[in-house]
PDB file of N, CA and C in Angstrom:
ATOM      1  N   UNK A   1      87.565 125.603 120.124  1.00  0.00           N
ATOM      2  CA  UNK A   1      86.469 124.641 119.947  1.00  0.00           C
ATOM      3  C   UNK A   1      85.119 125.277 120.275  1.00  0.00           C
ATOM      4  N   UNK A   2      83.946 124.724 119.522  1.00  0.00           N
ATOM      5  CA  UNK A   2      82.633 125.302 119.711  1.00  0.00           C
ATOM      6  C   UNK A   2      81.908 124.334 119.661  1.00  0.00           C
ATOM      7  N   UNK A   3      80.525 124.053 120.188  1.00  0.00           N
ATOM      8  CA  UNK A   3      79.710 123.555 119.975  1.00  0.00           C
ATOM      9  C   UNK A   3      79.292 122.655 118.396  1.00  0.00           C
ATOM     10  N   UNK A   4      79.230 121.783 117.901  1.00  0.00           N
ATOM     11  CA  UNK A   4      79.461 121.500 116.367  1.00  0.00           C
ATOM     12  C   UNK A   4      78.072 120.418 116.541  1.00  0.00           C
ATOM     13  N   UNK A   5      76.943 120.550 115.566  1.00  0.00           N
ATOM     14  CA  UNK A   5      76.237 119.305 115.600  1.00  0.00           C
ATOM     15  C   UNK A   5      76.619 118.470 114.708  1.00  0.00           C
ATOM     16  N   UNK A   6      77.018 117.367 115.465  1.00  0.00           N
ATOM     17  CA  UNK A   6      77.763 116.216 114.361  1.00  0.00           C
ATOM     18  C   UNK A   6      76.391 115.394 113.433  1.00  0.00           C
ATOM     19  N   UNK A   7      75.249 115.383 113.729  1.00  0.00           N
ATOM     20  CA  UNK A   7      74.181 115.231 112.716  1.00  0.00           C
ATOM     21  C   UNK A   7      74.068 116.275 111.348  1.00  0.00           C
ATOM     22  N   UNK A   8      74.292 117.376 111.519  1.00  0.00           N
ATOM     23  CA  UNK A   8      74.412 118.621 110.605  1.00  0.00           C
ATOM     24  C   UNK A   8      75.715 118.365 109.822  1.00  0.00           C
ATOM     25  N   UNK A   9      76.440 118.154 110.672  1.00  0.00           N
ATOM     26  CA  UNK A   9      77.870 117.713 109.234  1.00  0.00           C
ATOM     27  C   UNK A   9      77.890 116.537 108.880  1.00  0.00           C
ATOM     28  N   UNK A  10      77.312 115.671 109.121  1.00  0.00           N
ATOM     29  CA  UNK A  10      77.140 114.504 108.121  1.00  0.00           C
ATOM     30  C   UNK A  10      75.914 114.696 107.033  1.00  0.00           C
ATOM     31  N   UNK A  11      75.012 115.687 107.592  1.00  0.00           N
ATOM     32  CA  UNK A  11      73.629 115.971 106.159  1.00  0.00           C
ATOM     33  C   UNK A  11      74.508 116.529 105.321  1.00  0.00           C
ATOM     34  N   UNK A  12      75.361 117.775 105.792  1.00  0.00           N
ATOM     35  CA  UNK A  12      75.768 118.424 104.932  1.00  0.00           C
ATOM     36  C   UNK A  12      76.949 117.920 104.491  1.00  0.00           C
ATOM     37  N   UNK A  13      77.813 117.005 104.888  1.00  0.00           N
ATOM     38  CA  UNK A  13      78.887 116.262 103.621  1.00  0.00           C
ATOM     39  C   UNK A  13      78.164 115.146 102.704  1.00  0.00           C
ATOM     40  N   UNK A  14      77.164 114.541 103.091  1.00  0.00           N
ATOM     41  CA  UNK A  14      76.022 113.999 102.321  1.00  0.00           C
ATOM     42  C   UNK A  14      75.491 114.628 101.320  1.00  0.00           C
ATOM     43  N   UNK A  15      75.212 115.128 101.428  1.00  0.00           N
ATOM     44  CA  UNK A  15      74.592 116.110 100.118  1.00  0.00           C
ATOM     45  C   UNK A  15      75.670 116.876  99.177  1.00  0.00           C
ATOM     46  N   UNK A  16      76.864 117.182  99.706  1.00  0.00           N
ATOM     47  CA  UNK A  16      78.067 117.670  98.912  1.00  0.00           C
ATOM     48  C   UNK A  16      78.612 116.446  98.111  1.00  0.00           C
ATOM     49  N   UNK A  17      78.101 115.436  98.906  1.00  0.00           N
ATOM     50  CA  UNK A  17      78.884 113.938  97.768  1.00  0.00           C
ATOM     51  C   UNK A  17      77.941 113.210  97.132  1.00  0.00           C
ATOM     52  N   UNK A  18      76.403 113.788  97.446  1.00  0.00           N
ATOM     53  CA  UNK A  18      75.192 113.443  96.560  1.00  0.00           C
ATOM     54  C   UNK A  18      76.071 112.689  95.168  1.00  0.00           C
ATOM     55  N   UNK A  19      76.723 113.829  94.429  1.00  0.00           N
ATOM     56  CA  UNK A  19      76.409 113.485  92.841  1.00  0.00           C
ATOM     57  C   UNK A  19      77.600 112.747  92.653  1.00  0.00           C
ATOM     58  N   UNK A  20      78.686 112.509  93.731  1.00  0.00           N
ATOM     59  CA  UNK A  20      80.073 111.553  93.573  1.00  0.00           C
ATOM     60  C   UNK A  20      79.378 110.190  93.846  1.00  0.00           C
ATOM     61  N   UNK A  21      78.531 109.856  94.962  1.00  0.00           N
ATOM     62  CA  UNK A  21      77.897 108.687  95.386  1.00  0.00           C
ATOM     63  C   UNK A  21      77.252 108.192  93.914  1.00  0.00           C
ATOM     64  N   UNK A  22      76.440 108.946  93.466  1.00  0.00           N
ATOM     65  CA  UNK A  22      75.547 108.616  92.127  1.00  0.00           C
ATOM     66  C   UNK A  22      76.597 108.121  90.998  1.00  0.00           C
ATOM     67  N   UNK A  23      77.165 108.656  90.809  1.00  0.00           N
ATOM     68  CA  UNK A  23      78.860 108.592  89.712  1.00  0.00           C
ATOM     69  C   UNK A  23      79.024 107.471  89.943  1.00  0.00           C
ATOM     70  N   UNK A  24      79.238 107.240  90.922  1.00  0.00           N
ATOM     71  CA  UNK A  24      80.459 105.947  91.445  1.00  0.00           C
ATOM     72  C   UNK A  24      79.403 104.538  91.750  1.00  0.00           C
ATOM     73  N   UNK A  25      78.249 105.030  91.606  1.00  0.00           N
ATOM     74  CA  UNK A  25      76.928 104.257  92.051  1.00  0.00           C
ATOM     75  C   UNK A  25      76.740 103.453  93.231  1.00  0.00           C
ATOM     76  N   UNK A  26      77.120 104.470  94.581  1.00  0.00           N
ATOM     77  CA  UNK A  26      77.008 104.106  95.757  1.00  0.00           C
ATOM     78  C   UNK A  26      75.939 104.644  96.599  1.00  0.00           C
ATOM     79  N   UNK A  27      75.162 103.765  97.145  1.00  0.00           N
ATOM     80  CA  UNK A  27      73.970 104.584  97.797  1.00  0.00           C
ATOM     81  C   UNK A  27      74.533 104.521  99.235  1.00  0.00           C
ATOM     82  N   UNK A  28      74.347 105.288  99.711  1.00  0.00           N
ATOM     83  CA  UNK A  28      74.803 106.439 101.217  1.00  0.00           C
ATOM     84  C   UNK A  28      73.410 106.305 102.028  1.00  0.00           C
ATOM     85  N   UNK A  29      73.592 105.406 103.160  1.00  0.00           N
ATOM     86  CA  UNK A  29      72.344 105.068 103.965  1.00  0.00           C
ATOM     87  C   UNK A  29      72.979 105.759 105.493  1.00  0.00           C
ATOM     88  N   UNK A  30      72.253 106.930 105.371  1.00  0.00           N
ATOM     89  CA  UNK A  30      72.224 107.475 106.974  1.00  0.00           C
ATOM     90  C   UNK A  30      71.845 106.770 108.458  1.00  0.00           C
ATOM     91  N   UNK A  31      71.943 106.697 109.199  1.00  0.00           N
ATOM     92  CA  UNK A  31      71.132 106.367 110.353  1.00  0.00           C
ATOM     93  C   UNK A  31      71.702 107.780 111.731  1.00  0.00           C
ATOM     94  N   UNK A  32      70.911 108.795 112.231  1.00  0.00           N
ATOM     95  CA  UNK A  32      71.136 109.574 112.543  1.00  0.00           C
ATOM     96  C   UNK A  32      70.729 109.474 113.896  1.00  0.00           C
ATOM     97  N   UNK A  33      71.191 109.311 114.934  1.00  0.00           N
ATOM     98  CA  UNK A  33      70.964 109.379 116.242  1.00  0.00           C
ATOM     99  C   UNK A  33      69.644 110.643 116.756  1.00  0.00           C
ATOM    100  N   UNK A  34      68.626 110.719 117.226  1.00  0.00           N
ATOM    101  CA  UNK A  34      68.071 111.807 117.540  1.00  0.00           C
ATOM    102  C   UNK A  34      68.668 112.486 118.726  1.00  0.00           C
ATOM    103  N   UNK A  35      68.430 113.453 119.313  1.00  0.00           N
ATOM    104  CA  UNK A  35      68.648 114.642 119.986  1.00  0.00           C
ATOM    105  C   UNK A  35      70.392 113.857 120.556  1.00  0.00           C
ATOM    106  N   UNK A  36      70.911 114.172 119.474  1.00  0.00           N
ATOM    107  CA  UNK A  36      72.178 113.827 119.858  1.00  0.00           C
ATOM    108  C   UNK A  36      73.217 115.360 120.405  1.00  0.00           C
ATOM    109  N   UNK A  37      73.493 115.109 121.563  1.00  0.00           N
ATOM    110  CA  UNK A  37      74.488 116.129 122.143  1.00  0.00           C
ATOM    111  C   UNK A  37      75.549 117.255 121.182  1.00  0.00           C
ATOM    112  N   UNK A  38      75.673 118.537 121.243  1.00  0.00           N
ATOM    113  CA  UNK A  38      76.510 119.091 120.398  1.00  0.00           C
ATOM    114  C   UNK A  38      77.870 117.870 121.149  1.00  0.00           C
ATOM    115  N   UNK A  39      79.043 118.056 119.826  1.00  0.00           N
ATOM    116  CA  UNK A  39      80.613 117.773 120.280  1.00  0.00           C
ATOM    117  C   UNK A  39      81.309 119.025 120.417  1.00  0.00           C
ATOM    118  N   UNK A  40      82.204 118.997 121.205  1.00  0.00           N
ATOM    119  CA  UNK A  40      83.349 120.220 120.746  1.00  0.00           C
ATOM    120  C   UNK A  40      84.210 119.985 119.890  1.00  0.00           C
ATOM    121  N   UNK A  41      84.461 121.351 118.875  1.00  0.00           N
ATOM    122  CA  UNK A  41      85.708 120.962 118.293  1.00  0.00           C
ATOM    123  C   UNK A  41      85.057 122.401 117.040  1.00  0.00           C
ATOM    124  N   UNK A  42      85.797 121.527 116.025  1.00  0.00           N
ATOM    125  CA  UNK A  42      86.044 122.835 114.878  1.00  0.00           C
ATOM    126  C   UNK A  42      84.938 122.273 113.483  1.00  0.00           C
ATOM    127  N   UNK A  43      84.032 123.091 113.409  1.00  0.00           N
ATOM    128  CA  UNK A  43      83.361 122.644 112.452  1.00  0.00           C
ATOM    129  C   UNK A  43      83.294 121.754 111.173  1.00  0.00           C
ATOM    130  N   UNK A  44      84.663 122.673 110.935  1.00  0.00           N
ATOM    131  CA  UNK A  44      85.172 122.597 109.285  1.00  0.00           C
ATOM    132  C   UNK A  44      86.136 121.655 109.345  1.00  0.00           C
ATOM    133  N   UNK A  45      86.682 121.142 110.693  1.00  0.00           N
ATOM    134  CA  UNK A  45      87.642 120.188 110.609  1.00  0.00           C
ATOM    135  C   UNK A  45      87.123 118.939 110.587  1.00  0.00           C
ATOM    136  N   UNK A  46      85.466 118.458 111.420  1.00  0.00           N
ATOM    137  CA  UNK A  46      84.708 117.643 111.804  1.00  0.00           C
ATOM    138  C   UNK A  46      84.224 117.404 110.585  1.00  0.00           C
ATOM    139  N   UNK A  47      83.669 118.224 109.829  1.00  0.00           N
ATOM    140  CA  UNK A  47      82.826 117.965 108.360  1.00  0.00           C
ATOM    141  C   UNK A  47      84.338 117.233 107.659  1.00  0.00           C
ATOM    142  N   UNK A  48      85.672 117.580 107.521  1.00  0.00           N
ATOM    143  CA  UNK A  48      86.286 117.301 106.602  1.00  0.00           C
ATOM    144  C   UNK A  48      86.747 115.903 107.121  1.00  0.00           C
ATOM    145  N   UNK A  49      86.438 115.291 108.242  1.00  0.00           N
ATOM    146  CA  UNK A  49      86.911 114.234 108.486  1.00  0.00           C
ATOM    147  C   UNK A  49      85.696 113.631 108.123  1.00  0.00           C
ATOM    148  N   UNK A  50      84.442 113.483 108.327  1.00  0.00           N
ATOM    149  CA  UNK A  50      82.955 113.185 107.601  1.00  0.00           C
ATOM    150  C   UNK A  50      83.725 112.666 105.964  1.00  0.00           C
ATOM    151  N   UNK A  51      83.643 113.856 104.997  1.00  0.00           N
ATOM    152  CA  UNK A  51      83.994 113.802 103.735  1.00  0.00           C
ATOM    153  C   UNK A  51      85.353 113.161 103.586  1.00  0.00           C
ATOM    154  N   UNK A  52      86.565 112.992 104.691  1.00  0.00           N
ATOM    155  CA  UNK A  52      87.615 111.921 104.432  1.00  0.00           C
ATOM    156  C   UNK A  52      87.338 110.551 104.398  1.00  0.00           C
ATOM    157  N   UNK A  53      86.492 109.914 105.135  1.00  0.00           N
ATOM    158  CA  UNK A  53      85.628 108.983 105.599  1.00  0.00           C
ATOM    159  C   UNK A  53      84.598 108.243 104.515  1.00  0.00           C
ATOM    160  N   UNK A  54      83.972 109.350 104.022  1.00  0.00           N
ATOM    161  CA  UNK A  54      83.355 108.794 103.276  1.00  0.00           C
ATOM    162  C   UNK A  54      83.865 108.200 101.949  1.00  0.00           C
ATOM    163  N   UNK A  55      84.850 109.504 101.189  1.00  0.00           N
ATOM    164  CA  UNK A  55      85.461 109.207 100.319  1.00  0.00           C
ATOM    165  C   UNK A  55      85.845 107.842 100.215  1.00  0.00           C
ATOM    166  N   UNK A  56      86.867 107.595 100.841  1.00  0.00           N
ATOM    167  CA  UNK A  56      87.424 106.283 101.399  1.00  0.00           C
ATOM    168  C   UNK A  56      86.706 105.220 101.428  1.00  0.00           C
ATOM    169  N   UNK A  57      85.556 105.514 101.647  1.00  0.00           N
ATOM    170  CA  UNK A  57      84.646 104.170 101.545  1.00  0.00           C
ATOM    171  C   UNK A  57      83.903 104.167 100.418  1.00  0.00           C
ATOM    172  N   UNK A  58      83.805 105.175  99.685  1.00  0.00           N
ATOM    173  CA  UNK A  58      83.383 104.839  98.241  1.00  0.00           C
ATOM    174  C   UNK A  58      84.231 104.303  97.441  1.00  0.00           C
ATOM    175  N   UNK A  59      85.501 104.602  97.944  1.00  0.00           N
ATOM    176  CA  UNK A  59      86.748 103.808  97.391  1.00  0.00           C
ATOM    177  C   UNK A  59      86.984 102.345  97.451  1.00  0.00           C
ATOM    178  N   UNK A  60      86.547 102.169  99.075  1.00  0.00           N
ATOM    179  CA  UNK A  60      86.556 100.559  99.294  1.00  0.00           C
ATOM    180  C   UNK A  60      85.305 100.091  98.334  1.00  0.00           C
ATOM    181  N   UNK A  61      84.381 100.469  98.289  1.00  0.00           N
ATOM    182  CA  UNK A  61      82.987  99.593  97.496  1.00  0.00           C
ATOM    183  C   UNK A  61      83.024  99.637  96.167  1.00  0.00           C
ATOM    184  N   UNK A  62      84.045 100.215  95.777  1.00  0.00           N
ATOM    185  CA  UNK A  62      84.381 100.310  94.064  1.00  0.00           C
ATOM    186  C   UNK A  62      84.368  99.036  93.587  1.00  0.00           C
ATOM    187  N   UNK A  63      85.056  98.122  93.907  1.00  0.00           N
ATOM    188  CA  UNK A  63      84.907  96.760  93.064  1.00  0.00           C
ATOM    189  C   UNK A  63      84.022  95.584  93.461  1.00  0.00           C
ATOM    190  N   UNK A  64      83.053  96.336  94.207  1.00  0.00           N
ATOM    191  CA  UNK A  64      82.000  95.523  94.770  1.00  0.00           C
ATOM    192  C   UNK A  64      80.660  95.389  93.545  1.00  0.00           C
ATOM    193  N   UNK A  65      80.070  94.390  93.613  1.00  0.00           N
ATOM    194  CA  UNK A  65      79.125  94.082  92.750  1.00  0.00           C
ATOM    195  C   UNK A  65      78.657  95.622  93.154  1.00  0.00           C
ATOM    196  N   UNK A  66      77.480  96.156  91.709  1.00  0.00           N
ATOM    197  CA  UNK A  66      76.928  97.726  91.814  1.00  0.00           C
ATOM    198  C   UNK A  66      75.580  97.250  93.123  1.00  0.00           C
ATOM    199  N   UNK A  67      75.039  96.003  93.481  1.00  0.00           N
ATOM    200  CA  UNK A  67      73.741  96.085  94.468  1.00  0.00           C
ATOM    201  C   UNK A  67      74.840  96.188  95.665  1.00  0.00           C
ATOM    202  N   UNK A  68      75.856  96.183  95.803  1.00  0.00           N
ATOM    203  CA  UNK A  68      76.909  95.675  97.148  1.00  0.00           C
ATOM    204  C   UNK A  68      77.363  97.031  97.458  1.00  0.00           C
ATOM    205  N   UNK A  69      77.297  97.851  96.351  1.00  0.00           N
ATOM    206  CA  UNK A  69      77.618  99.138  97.013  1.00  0.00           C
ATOM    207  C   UNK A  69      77.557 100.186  97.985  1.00  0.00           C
ATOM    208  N   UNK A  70      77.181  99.991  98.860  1.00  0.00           N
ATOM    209  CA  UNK A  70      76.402 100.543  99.889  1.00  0.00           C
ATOM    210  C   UNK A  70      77.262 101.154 101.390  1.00  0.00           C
ATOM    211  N   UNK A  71      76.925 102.201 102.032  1.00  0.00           N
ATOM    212  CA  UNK A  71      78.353 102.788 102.534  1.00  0.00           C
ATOM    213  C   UNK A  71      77.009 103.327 103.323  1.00  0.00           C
ATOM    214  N   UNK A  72      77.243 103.053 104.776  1.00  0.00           N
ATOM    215  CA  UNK A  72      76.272 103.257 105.943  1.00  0.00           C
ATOM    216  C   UNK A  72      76.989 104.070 107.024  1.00  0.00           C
ATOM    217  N   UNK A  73      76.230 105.292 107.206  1.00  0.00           N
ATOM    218  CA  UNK A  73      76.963 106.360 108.295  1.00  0.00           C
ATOM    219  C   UNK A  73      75.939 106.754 109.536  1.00  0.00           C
ATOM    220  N   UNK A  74      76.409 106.440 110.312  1.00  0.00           N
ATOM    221  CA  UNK A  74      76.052 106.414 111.149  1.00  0.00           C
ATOM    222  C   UNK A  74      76.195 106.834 112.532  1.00  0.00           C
ATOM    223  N   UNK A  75      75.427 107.735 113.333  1.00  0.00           N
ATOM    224  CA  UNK A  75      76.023 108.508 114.562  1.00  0.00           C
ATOM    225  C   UNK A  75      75.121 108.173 115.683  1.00  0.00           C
ATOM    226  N   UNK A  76      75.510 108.139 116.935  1.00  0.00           N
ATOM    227  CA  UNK A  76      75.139 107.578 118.007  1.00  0.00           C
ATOM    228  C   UNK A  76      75.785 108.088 119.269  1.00  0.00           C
ATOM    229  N   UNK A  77      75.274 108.362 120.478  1.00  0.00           N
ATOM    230  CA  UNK A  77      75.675 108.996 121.644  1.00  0.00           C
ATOM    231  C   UNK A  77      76.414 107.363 122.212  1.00  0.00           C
ATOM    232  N   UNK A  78      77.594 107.754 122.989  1.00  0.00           N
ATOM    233  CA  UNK A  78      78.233 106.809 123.252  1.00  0.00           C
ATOM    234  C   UNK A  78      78.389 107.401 125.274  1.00  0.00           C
ATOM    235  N   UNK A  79      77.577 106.609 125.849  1.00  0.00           N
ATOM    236  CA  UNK A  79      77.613 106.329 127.529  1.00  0.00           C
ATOM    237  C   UNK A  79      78.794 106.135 127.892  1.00  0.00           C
ATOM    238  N   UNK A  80      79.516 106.847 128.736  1.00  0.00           N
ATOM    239  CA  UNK A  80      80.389 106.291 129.140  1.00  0.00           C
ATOM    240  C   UNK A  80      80.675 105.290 130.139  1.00  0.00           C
TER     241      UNK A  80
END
């Protein structure tokens, strides 16, 4: 495990599903926590759970009216 900024892998699975979101005509509304803490763990495993996630929810909004489409991601430091 390493240091991983979980804001950085959600820009960057965002932008890899840019043109699937557009396709499928789902708009992808970020809300990004500022100076949010690195996590540990594995980069490429963290991004692919991002892009499992999302998928999935472009899946759920498929038979939603096209203004209803809308799939909100969102990251936040959690206090213990």
């Amino acid at each position: 495990p390493e240091p991983v900024d979980l804001n950085d892998a959600v820009r960057n699975i965002t932008r890899l599903l840019a043109q699937d979101a557009a396709r499928r005509g789902v708009i992808v509304e970020t809300e990004l926590a500022p100076a949010l803490p690195p996590v540990r763990g594995d980069a490429v495993q963290l991004q692919q759970v991002v892009l499992n996630l999302l998928v999935n929810a472009f899946d759920a909004v498929a038979r939603c009216p096209p203004e209803r489409r809308r799939v909100a991601v969102r990251t936040r430091e959690q206090l213990s």
